[in-house]
Coordinates of C-alpha atoms in Angstrom, one line a residue:
Chain A
M11 CA 199.9 83.6 72.6
S12 CA 200.7 84.1 76.3
E13 CA 197.7 85.3 78.3
S14 CA 199.6 88.4 79.3
L15 CA 199.7 89.7 75.7
F16 CA 196.0 90.1 75.0
Y17 CA 195.4 91.7 78.4
K18 CA 198.2 94.2 77.8
S19 CA 197.2 97.8 77.4
A20 CA 197.3 99.3 73.9
T21 CA 200.0 101.7 75.1
E22 CA 202.2 98.7 76.0
L23 CA 201.4 97.0 72.7
S24 CA 202.3 100.1 70.8
S25 CA 205.7 100.2 72.5
L26 CA 206.3 96.5 71.6
L27 CA 205.4 97.3 67.9
Q28 CA 207.6 100.4 67.9
S29 CA 210.6 98.5 69.4
G30 CA 210.2 95.8 66.8
A31 CA 209.6 93.1 69.5
L32 CA 206.2 92.3 67.9
S33 CA 204.7 92.7 64.5
S34 CA 201.2 94.0 63.8
V35 CA 200.4 90.7 62.0
E36 CA 201.4 88.7 65.1
L37 CA 199.5 91.0 67.3
T38 CA 196.4 91.1 65.1
R39 CA 196.5 87.3 64.7
A40 CA 196.7 86.9 68.5
F41 CA 193.5 89.0 69.0
I42 CA 191.7 87.1 66.2
E43 CA 192.6 83.8 67.9
R44 CA 191.6 85.1 71.3
T45 CA 188.3 86.3 69.9
Q46 CA 187.6 82.9 68.2
A47 CA 188.3 81.2 71.5
V48 CA 186.0 83.3 73.8
E49 CA 183.3 84.5 71.4
P50 CA 181.1 81.6 72.0
S51 CA 180.5 82.8 75.5
V52 CA 180.9 86.6 75.1
K53 CA 179.3 87.3 71.7
A54 CA 180.6 90.8 71.4
F55 CA 181.2 90.7 67.6
L56 CA 178.6 90.9 64.9
Q57 CA 181.3 90.6 62.1
Q58 CA 184.9 89.5 62.2
N59 CA 186.8 90.7 59.1
V60 CA 189.8 88.4 59.6
E61 CA 191.3 88.8 56.2
E62 CA 191.0 92.5 55.9
A63 CA 192.4 93.0 59.4
L64 CA 195.4 90.9 58.6
A65 CA 195.9 92.8 55.4
M66 CA 195.9 96.1 57.2
A67 CA 198.3 94.7 59.8
S68 CA 200.6 93.6 57.1
E69 CA 200.6 97.1 55.5
S70 CA 201.3 98.5 58.9
D71 CA 204.4 96.2 59.3
F72 CA 205.5 97.2 55.8
R73 CA 205.3 100.9 56.7
R74 CA 207.1 100.4 59.9
S75 CA 209.9 98.4 58.3
R76 CA 210.5 101.4 56.0
G77 CA 210.5 103.8 58.8
Q78 CA 207.2 105.3 57.8
S79 CA 205.1 104.5 60.9
L80 CA 202.0 106.7 61.1
G81 CA 202.2 107.0 64.9
P82 CA 201.4 105.2 68.1
L83 CA 198.1 103.6 66.8
D84 CA 199.8 102.2 63.7
G85 CA 199.2 98.5 63.7
I86 CA 196.9 98.4 66.8
P87 CA 193.6 96.6 66.3
V88 CA 190.5 98.8 66.9
A89 CA 187.0 97.2 66.8
I90 CA 184.1 99.4 66.0
K91 CA 180.4 99.6 67.2
D92 CA 178.1 98.6 64.3
V93 CA 176.7 102.1 64.1
I94 CA 179.8 103.8 62.8
S95 CA 180.4 103.5 59.0
V96 CA 183.5 101.9 57.6
K97 CA 183.4 101.7 53.8
G98 CA 182.7 98.2 52.6
A99 CA 181.8 96.9 56.1
S100 CA 178.4 96.0 57.6
L101 CA 176.4 98.7 59.3
S102 CA 173.4 97.0 60.9
C103 CA 173.0 99.2 64.0
G104 CA 171.9 95.9 65.7
S105 CA 168.7 96.1 63.6
R106 CA 166.8 93.9 61.2
M107 CA 166.1 97.1 59.3
L108 CA 169.8 97.2 58.1
S109 CA 170.7 93.5 58.3
H110 CA 172.2 93.6 54.8
F111 CA 173.5 97.1 54.7
V112 CA 177.1 97.8 53.7
S113 CA 178.6 101.2 54.2
P114 CA 179.3 103.1 51.0
Y115 CA 181.7 105.5 52.7
D116 CA 183.8 106.0 55.9
A117 CA 182.7 107.9 59.0
H118 CA 185.1 110.8 59.8
A119 CA 186.3 108.8 62.8
A120 CA 187.0 105.8 60.6
E121 CA 188.9 108.0 58.1
L122 CA 191.0 109.3 60.9
L123 CA 191.7 105.8 62.3
K124 CA 192.8 104.6 58.9
A125 CA 195.1 107.7 58.6
A126 CA 196.6 106.7 61.9
G127 CA 197.3 103.2 60.7
A128 CA 194.9 101.4 63.0
V129 CA 193.8 97.9 62.1
L130 CA 190.1 98.1 61.9
W131 CA 189.0 94.8 63.5
G132 CA 185.4 93.7 63.5
R133 CA 182.0 95.1 64.1
L134 CA 180.6 95.2 67.6
N135 CA 177.1 94.3 68.9
M136 CA 174.8 97.0 70.3
D137 CA 171.3 97.7 71.4
E138 CA 169.3 98.3 68.2
F139 CA 170.0 101.9 67.0
A140 CA 171.8 102.5 70.4
M141 CA 168.5 102.4 72.3
G142 CA 169.1 100.4 75.5
S143 CA 171.3 99.9 78.5
S144 CA 172.0 96.2 78.3
T145 CA 172.6 95.3 74.7
E146 CA 169.7 92.9 74.9
N147 CA 167.8 95.0 72.3
S148 CA 170.2 93.8 69.5
A149 CA 168.2 92.0 66.9
F150 CA 171.0 89.5 66.3
Q151 CA 172.5 88.2 69.6
T152 CA 172.8 88.8 73.3
T153 CA 176.3 89.8 74.5
S154 CA 177.4 88.6 77.9
N155 CA 179.5 90.4 80.5
P156 CA 182.9 88.7 80.5
W157 CA 183.0 88.8 84.3
N158 CA 179.8 86.8 84.6
T159 CA 178.3 85.5 81.5
D160 CA 174.8 85.4 83.1
C161 CA 175.0 89.2 83.4
I162 CA 174.5 92.0 80.9
P163 CA 177.5 93.9 79.7
G164 CA 175.6 97.2 79.9
G165 CA 174.6 99.2 76.8
S166 CA 174.1 100.4 74.3
S167 CA 177.8 99.9 73.5
G168 CA 177.9 96.5 75.3
G169 CA 179.9 94.8 72.5
S170 CA 182.5 97.6 72.6
A171 CA 183.0 97.2 76.4
A172 CA 182.9 93.4 76.5
A173 CA 185.4 93.1 73.6
V174 CA 188.0 95.1 75.6
A175 CA 187.2 93.3 78.9
A176 CA 187.5 89.9 77.3
G177 CA 190.8 90.7 75.6
E178 CA 189.3 90.5 72.1
S179 CA 190.5 93.9 71.0
P180 CA 192.8 96.3 72.9
L181 CA 190.7 99.3 71.8
T182 CA 187.2 99.9 70.6
L183 CA 184.9 102.7 69.6
G184 CA 181.4 103.2 70.9
T185 CA 178.8 105.9 71.0
D186 CA 177.2 107.6 74.0
T187 CA 173.8 109.2 73.9
G188 CA 172.8 108.9 77.5
G189 CA 175.6 106.8 79.0
S190 CA 176.1 104.2 76.3
I191 CA 179.9 104.3 76.6
R192 CA 180.4 105.0 80.4
Q193 CA 177.8 102.6 81.8
P194 CA 179.1 99.5 79.9
A195 CA 182.7 100.5 80.6
A196 CA 181.8 100.5 84.3
L197 CA 179.9 97.2 84.2
C198 CA 182.7 95.5 82.3
G199 CA 185.6 97.0 84.3
V200 CA 187.3 99.0 81.5
V201 CA 187.8 102.7 80.7
G202 CA 185.3 104.5 78.5
L203 CA 185.1 108.2 77.7
K204 CA 182.3 110.4 76.3
P205 CA 183.8 113.5 74.7
T206 CA 182.3 117.0 74.9
Y207 CA 179.5 117.4 72.4
G208 CA 181.1 118.6 69.1
L209 CA 184.7 117.3 69.8
V210 CA 184.3 114.2 67.6
S211 CA 182.5 114.4 64.3
R212 CA 179.3 112.5 64.0
Y213 CA 179.6 112.3 60.2
G214 CA 179.0 108.6 59.2
M215 CA 177.5 107.6 62.6
V216 CA 173.8 106.6 62.3
A217 CA 171.9 109.2 64.2
Y218 CA 169.5 108.4 67.1
A219 CA 169.4 111.6 69.2
S220 CA 171.6 114.1 67.4
S221 CA 171.8 116.8 70.1
L222 CA 173.1 114.3 72.7
E223 CA 175.4 111.8 71.1
Q224 CA 179.1 111.5 70.6
I225 CA 181.5 108.8 69.4
G226 CA 184.1 107.9 72.0
P227 CA 186.9 105.4 72.9
F228 CA 187.2 102.3 75.1
G229 CA 190.5 100.9 76.4
R230 CA 192.1 99.1 79.3
T231 CA 193.7 102.2 80.7
V232 CA 193.3 106.0 80.7
A233 CA 196.4 106.3 78.6
D234 CA 194.9 103.9 76.0
V235 CA 191.7 106.0 75.8
A236 CA 193.8 109.2 75.5
M237 CA 195.7 107.6 72.5
L238 CA 192.5 106.7 70.7
L239 CA 190.7 110.0 71.5
Q240 CA 193.8 111.8 70.1
A241 CA 193.2 110.1 66.7
I242 CA 189.4 110.8 66.4
A243 CA 189.0 114.3 67.8
G244 CA 188.9 117.3 65.6
H245 CA 186.8 119.6 63.4
D246 CA 185.0 118.2 60.4
R247 CA 182.9 120.5 58.2
R248 CA 180.5 117.6 57.4
D249 CA 179.1 117.7 60.9
S250 CA 177.4 121.1 61.4
T251 CA 177.8 120.8 65.2
S252 CA 181.5 119.9 65.0
Y253 CA 183.4 122.4 67.1
K254 CA 186.6 124.2 66.1
V255 CA 188.8 123.8 69.1
D256 CA 192.6 123.2 69.5
I257 CA 193.1 119.6 70.4
P258 CA 195.7 119.3 73.2
D259 CA 198.2 116.5 73.4
Y260 CA 196.2 114.2 75.7
T261 CA 199.0 111.7 76.3
A262 CA 201.4 114.5 77.3
A263 CA 198.7 115.8 79.6
L264 CA 198.7 112.5 81.5
Q265 CA 202.5 112.7 82.1
A266 CA 202.2 116.0 84.0
P267 CA 202.4 115.6 87.8
A268 CA 199.0 115.1 89.5
K269 CA 197.5 118.3 90.8
K270 CA 195.6 119.1 93.9
W271 CA 192.3 119.4 92.1
R272 CA 189.1 120.7 93.5
L273 CA 186.6 117.9 93.1
G274 CA 182.9 118.3 93.5
I275 CA 180.6 115.7 95.1
P276 CA 177.0 116.2 94.2
K277 CA 174.8 114.9 97.0
E278 CA 172.0 114.1 94.6
Y279 CA 174.1 111.3 93.1
F280 CA 174.4 109.5 96.5
A281 CA 170.7 109.3 97.3
E282 CA 168.2 106.5 97.4
G283 CA 168.6 103.7 94.8
L284 CA 172.5 103.6 95.0
D285 CA 173.8 100.1 95.6
P286 CA 175.8 100.1 99.0
E287 CA 178.8 98.4 97.4
V288 CA 178.9 101.0 94.6
R289 CA 178.5 103.8 97.2
Q290 CA 181.4 102.4 99.3
A291 CA 183.8 102.0 96.3
V292 CA 183.1 105.6 95.1
R293 CA 183.5 106.8 98.7
N294 CA 186.9 105.1 98.9
A295 CA 187.9 106.8 95.6
I296 CA 186.9 110.2 97.1
E297 CA 189.0 109.5 100.2
F298 CA 191.9 108.6 97.9
Y299 CA 191.7 112.0 96.3
R300 CA 191.4 113.7 99.6
A301 CA 194.5 111.9 100.9
Q302 CA 196.4 113.2 97.8
G303 CA 195.6 116.7 98.9
C304 CA 192.7 117.4 96.6
E305 CA 190.0 119.6 97.9
I306 CA 186.7 117.8 98.2
V307 CA 183.8 120.2 97.8
D308 CA 180.1 119.5 98.3
V309 CA 178.2 120.7 95.2
S310 CA 174.5 120.6 94.3
L311 CA 173.0 119.7 91.0
P312 CA 169.4 120.4 92.1
H313 CA 167.8 119.3 88.8
A314 CA 169.6 116.0 88.6
E315 CA 166.6 113.9 89.2
L316 CA 164.8 115.4 86.3
A317 CA 167.5 114.2 83.9
I318 CA 165.7 111.0 83.1
P319 CA 162.3 112.4 82.1
V320 CA 164.1 115.2 80.1
Y321 CA 166.3 112.8 78.4
Y322 CA 163.6 110.3 77.4
I323 CA 161.5 113.2 76.0
I324 CA 164.2 114.9 74.0
A325 CA 165.9 111.6 72.9
T326 CA 162.7 109.9 71.7
A327 CA 161.5 113.1 70.0
E328 CA 164.8 113.3 68.1
A329 CA 164.6 109.6 67.4
S330 CA 161.1 109.8 65.9
S331 CA 162.5 112.3 63.4
N332 CA 165.9 110.7 62.7
L333 CA 164.5 107.2 62.3
A334 CA 161.8 108.4 59.8
R335 CA 164.4 107.7 57.1
F336 CA 164.0 104.0 57.6
D337 CA 160.9 103.8 55.3
G338 CA 161.5 100.7 53.3
V339 CA 162.1 102.7 50.2
R340 CA 165.8 103.6 49.6
Y341 CA 167.9 101.2 51.8
S342 CA 166.2 99.6 54.7
Y343 CA 164.1 96.4 55.1
R344 CA 161.0 96.4 52.9
S345 CA 157.9 94.4 53.9
P346 CA 156.7 92.0 51.2
N347 CA 153.2 92.5 52.5
A348 CA 152.7 96.1 51.5
T349 CA 149.7 97.1 49.2
D350 CA 150.3 100.8 48.8
V351 CA 152.9 103.4 49.8
V352 CA 151.5 104.1 53.3
S353 CA 151.3 100.4 54.1
L354 CA 154.8 100.0 52.7
Y355 CA 156.1 102.5 55.3
S356 CA 154.0 101.2 58.2
K357 CA 154.5 97.5 57.6
S358 CA 158.2 97.8 56.8
R359 CA 158.7 99.8 60.0
G360 CA 156.4 97.6 62.1
E361 CA 158.2 94.4 61.0
G362 CA 161.8 95.9 60.7
F363 CA 162.1 97.6 64.0
G364 CA 162.4 95.8 67.3
S365 CA 160.2 96.5 70.3
E366 CA 162.3 99.2 72.2
V367 CA 162.8 101.2 69.0
K368 CA 159.1 101.1 68.2
R369 CA 158.3 102.1 71.8
R370 CA 160.7 105.1 71.6
I371 CA 159.4 106.2 68.1
I372 CA 155.8 106.1 69.4
L373 CA 156.8 108.0 72.6
G374 CA 158.8 110.6 70.6
T375 CA 155.9 111.0 68.1
Y376 CA 153.5 111.5 71.0
V377 CA 155.6 114.2 72.8
L378 CA 155.9 116.1 69.5
S379 CA 152.3 115.8 68.5
S380 CA 149.9 118.7 68.4
G381 CA 148.6 119.6 71.8
Y382 CA 151.4 117.9 73.7
Y383 CA 154.5 119.7 72.3
D384 CA 154.5 122.5 74.9
A385 CA 153.7 120.2 77.8
Y386 CA 156.5 117.7 77.1
Y387 CA 159.1 118.7 74.5
L388 CA 159.3 122.4 75.0
R389 CA 159.2 122.0 78.8
A390 CA 161.9 119.3 78.6
Q391 CA 164.1 121.7 76.6
K392 CA 163.7 124.4 79.2
V393 CA 164.6 122.0 82.1
R394 CA 167.6 120.9 80.0
T395 CA 168.8 124.5 80.3
L396 CA 168.4 124.3 84.1
I397 CA 170.4 121.0 84.2
R398 CA 173.2 122.6 82.1
D399 CA 173.2 125.7 84.3
D400 CA 173.6 123.6 87.4
F401 CA 176.8 122.1 86.0
M402 CA 178.2 125.4 84.9
K403 CA 177.5 126.8 88.4
A404 CA 179.2 123.9 90.0
Y405 CA 182.3 124.3 87.7
E406 CA 182.8 127.8 89.1
Q407 CA 183.8 126.0 92.4
V408 CA 185.4 122.8 91.2
D409 CA 187.6 121.4 88.4
A410 CA 185.7 118.1 88.0
I411 CA 182.8 116.2 89.6
L412 CA 183.0 112.6 91.0
T413 CA 180.0 110.3 90.9
P414 CA 179.2 106.6 90.5
T415 CA 178.8 105.7 86.9
S416 CA 176.0 103.2 87.4
P417 CA 173.7 102.8 90.4
T418 CA 174.3 99.0 90.5
P419 CA 176.8 96.5 89.2
A420 CA 175.8 94.5 86.1
F421 CA 172.4 93.0 86.5
K422 CA 171.2 89.6 85.2
L423 CA 170.3 89.0 81.6
G424 CA 166.6 89.3 81.2
E425 CA 166.0 90.9 84.6
R426 CA 164.8 94.3 83.3
K427 CA 164.0 93.5 79.7
E428 CA 160.2 93.6 80.1
D429 CA 160.2 96.7 82.3
P430 CA 161.4 99.7 80.2
L431 CA 161.1 102.2 83.0
S432 CA 163.5 100.2 85.3
M433 CA 165.9 99.9 82.4
Y434 CA 165.8 103.7 81.8
L435 CA 166.8 104.2 85.5
A436 CA 170.1 102.4 84.8
D437 CA 171.2 105.7 83.1
I438 CA 170.4 107.9 86.0
Y439 CA 174.0 109.1 86.7
T440 CA 175.2 109.3 83.1
I441 CA 172.4 111.1 81.3
S442 CA 173.0 114.6 82.6
A443 CA 176.4 114.8 80.9
N444 CA 174.7 114.3 77.5
L445 CA 172.1 116.9 78.3
A446 CA 174.8 119.4 79.4
G447 CA 177.1 118.4 76.6
I448 CA 180.1 117.9 79.0
P449 CA 182.7 115.2 78.9
G450 CA 182.7 112.2 81.2
I451 CA 185.0 109.2 81.8
S452 CA 184.3 106.0 83.7
I453 CA 187.2 104.0 85.3
P454 CA 187.3 100.8 87.3
C455 CA 187.2 101.7 91.1
G456 CA 186.5 98.4 92.8
F457 CA 184.6 95.0 92.7
S458 CA 181.4 93.9 94.2
S459 CA 181.2 90.9 96.6
E460 CA 180.2 88.9 93.5
N461 CA 183.4 90.0 91.7
L462 CA 181.6 92.3 89.3
P463 CA 183.4 95.5 88.4
L464 CA 182.3 98.9 89.7
G465 CA 182.9 102.3 88.0
L466 CA 183.8 105.8 89.1
Q467 CA 182.6 108.6 86.8
I468 CA 184.5 111.8 86.5
L469 CA 182.7 114.7 84.8
G470 CA 184.5 117.7 83.4
K471 CA 184.1 121.2 82.0
P472 CA 183.4 121.5 78.3
Y473 CA 186.4 120.5 76.2
D474 CA 188.4 119.5 79.3
E475 CA 189.0 115.9 78.4
A476 CA 192.6 116.3 79.3
G477 CA 191.6 117.4 82.8
I478 CA 189.3 114.5 83.6
M479 CA 191.8 112.0 82.1
A480 CA 194.5 113.4 84.3
V481 CA 192.2 113.0 87.4
A482 CA 191.4 109.4 86.3
H483 CA 195.0 108.6 85.6
A484 CA 196.0 109.7 89.1
F485 CA 193.6 107.1 90.6
E486 CA 194.6 104.4 88.1
Q487 CA 198.3 104.8 88.9
A488 CA 197.6 104.1 92.6
H489 CA 195.3 101.1 92.1
D490 CA 195.3 97.8 90.3
F491 CA 191.6 97.3 89.5
H492 CA 192.4 97.8 85.8
K493 CA 194.9 94.9 86.0
R494 CA 192.4 92.3 87.0
Y495 CA 191.0 90.1 84.3
P496 CA 187.9 87.9 84.0
S497 CA 188.4 84.2 83.8
L498 CA 187.0 83.1 80.5
Chain B
M10 CA 150.2 115.0 90.1
S11 CA 147.7 114.5 87.4
E12 CA 146.4 111.1 86.5
A13 CA 148.6 109.2 84.1
P14 CA 147.7 110.2 80.6
Q15 CA 146.4 107.7 78.1
I16 CA 148.0 107.6 74.7
D17 CA 145.6 107.1 71.7
I18 CA 147.9 104.4 70.5
D19 CA 146.2 103.9 67.1
Y20 CA 146.4 107.6 66.3
V21 CA 150.1 108.0 67.4
A22 CA 151.1 104.8 65.6
R23 CA 149.5 106.1 62.4
L24 CA 151.4 109.4 62.8
A25 CA 154.6 107.5 63.2
R26 CA 153.9 105.2 60.3
V27 CA 154.5 102.1 62.4
E28 CA 152.1 99.2 62.2
L29 CA 151.6 97.6 65.6
S30 CA 150.1 94.2 66.4
P31 CA 147.0 94.1 68.8
E32 CA 149.3 92.7 71.5
E33 CA 151.9 95.4 71.0
K34 CA 149.2 98.0 71.3
V35 CA 148.1 96.7 74.7
T36 CA 151.7 96.3 76.0
Y37 CA 152.8 99.7 74.7
S38 CA 149.8 101.5 76.0
A39 CA 150.4 100.3 79.6
Q40 CA 154.2 100.9 79.4
L41 CA 153.8 104.4 77.9
A42 CA 151.2 105.3 80.5
D43 CA 153.8 104.4 83.2
I44 CA 156.5 106.3 81.5
L45 CA 154.3 109.4 80.9
G46 CA 153.3 109.2 84.6
Y47 CA 157.0 109.4 85.5
F48 CA 157.4 112.4 83.2
D49 CA 154.9 114.3 85.4
K50 CA 157.9 115.2 87.6
L51 CA 158.6 117.9 85.1
N52 CA 155.4 119.7 85.9
A53 CA 156.7 120.6 89.4
V54 CA 159.4 122.8 87.9
D55 CA 159.0 126.5 87.4
V56 CA 160.3 127.2 83.8
D57 CA 158.9 130.7 83.5
G58 CA 161.5 132.8 81.7
I59 CA 163.8 129.9 81.0
E60 CA 165.1 129.6 77.4
P61 CA 164.8 126.2 75.9
S62 CA 168.0 124.5 74.8
A63 CA 168.0 122.7 71.4
H64 CA 171.7 122.0 71.8
P65 CA 174.1 121.9 74.8
F66 CA 176.0 124.8 73.6
H67 CA 175.0 128.0 71.8
V68 CA 175.6 127.3 68.1
V69 CA 175.5 129.8 65.3
N70 CA 175.1 129.1 61.6
V71 CA 178.3 128.7 59.6
W72 CA 178.4 129.4 55.9
A73 CA 180.4 127.2 53.6
E74 CA 181.4 127.9 50.1
D75 CA 179.2 126.0 47.6
V76 CA 181.9 123.9 46.1
P77 CA 180.8 120.9 44.1
G78 CA 182.3 117.7 45.5
E79 CA 182.2 114.1 44.7
C80 CA 178.9 112.3 45.0
L81 CA 178.1 108.7 45.5
P82 CA 177.8 107.0 42.1
K83 CA 174.2 106.3 41.2
E84 CA 174.5 102.5 41.4
E85 CA 176.0 102.9 44.8
A86 CA 173.3 105.2 46.0
I87 CA 170.5 102.8 45.0
R88 CA 172.3 99.6 45.7
H89 CA 170.4 98.9 49.0
A90 CA 166.9 99.7 47.7
A91 CA 164.7 96.6 47.8
K92 CA 163.4 97.2 44.3
T93 CA 164.9 99.1 41.4
K94 CA 164.3 99.5 37.7
D95 CA 166.3 101.6 35.2
E96 CA 168.5 103.1 37.9
Q97 CA 165.4 104.2 39.9
V98 CA 163.8 103.1 43.1
M99 CA 160.5 101.3 42.7
V100 CA 157.6 101.8 45.1
P101 CA 153.9 100.9 44.9
K102 CA 151.8 103.2 42.8
V103 CA 151.3 106.6 44.6
V104 CA 148.7 108.3 42.5
G105 CA 145.4 106.9 41.1
D106 CA 144.6 106.5 37.4
A107 CA 143.8 109.8 35.7

């Protein structure tokens, strides 16, 4: 396959399929071969379901040959983070706890992808139970950043971002609880979107922090992400927090002429701790929008710096409850050293969970425990209200907010692994969107002097995915950062 | 701010039903003290009269009709249990002899 094919956007590949210039089997085979060539250095995949993927591709070609195409995604490979259920596929969540688990049913997002004709291609590496910012917490392997294999790809959806960046899959799904889609997208130089809370059903996604997380798309371009979001968004009665909202035509929204948006710049996101090269790249992006006639407005999100403590209290509290189900009884790892029921729980969990997961369970148990609940958990939930109110107030003045996605480019593998607090600070610009429930997208906006990608984050009003994608698309159209590729 | 709080790691690990090694207890105690010290930032905020948010948006209960649907077949539901017998999950004895 020519190199230009596996670095083409999903939108271009979809046109090639629709015109008959390419079959889905040829396309899928090309991505399989590419994956097999670069996986030894990237390690984004936990499982490669070569035969099933080719069978799905063949079915897609058959449908298309009979004029029964299911739409733009029909025949396009989509690889999925190993926390989202696909019937018959592994579902390890990057954990020894579930190393042999096979999903008995499809997640809502997987059902919708199948209904759209997508070729479900492979299972992607992640931080164990989505807890981490570097994918180093996977129990199975360390994924590298395709731009520099000594660096982390970001996390927790590091496999999803690296697979797109390396040309192993044109589209992938990840999950975002505190930045786990946007931060790896930024560090790997691809586009990643966290939808508004409730837009995509969480049914069939293994829960970490239920009030914060969403499934979302990765792609090479904003239009690619729009195409994948279109397929997975929508109400599902099996997720009690799924929201009934009319889903607009996201792709059509991108084709509308760029507007003169009012864009907010929160000063709290440009304070101490921001890498100078990231700052400059984001400043350049702001100047681009200004030059296009957008109104640039200073806004304040005064509680921004409290987002990290609030997040790590609420997320760990929810985790301590959600992960109680992994007790060694019904489906997870069971310790052979147990002597009674309590030791069966404690030993299975002590041996089955990795160190970050245990740390968060302990922390979450502590903040919920008698005598500490009011001081930590209840107070954090109140500050969460203040954080959300800050955004809602800002959105009275502006259409969207521009910030860096990550305070630094990708850091080196191993650099922060032993220092959890410094790892937590990697999420400083992304976490607030999860607490406020608002949508956010990260797009490439430059490169560091060491040729590492830098990301621009665009945060929007609730359910205004179309709006932030339009803002992102306007930048992408005028720049070529998304057309650069790592040399692997 | 107040002094970094110390977690009673044995007590919390017991509540969480997670067995930790002696080394893990030492490491986690130090790391969690750091993290809790960082959480102290929240004490500086006036939260009087602020409603807590359990979810980002106001959600109300929705009733659904109680319609029987398809369930996982029994063998599928217990397929991943480490130990089963007669279509049931086996665990160590829970109650003592009568």
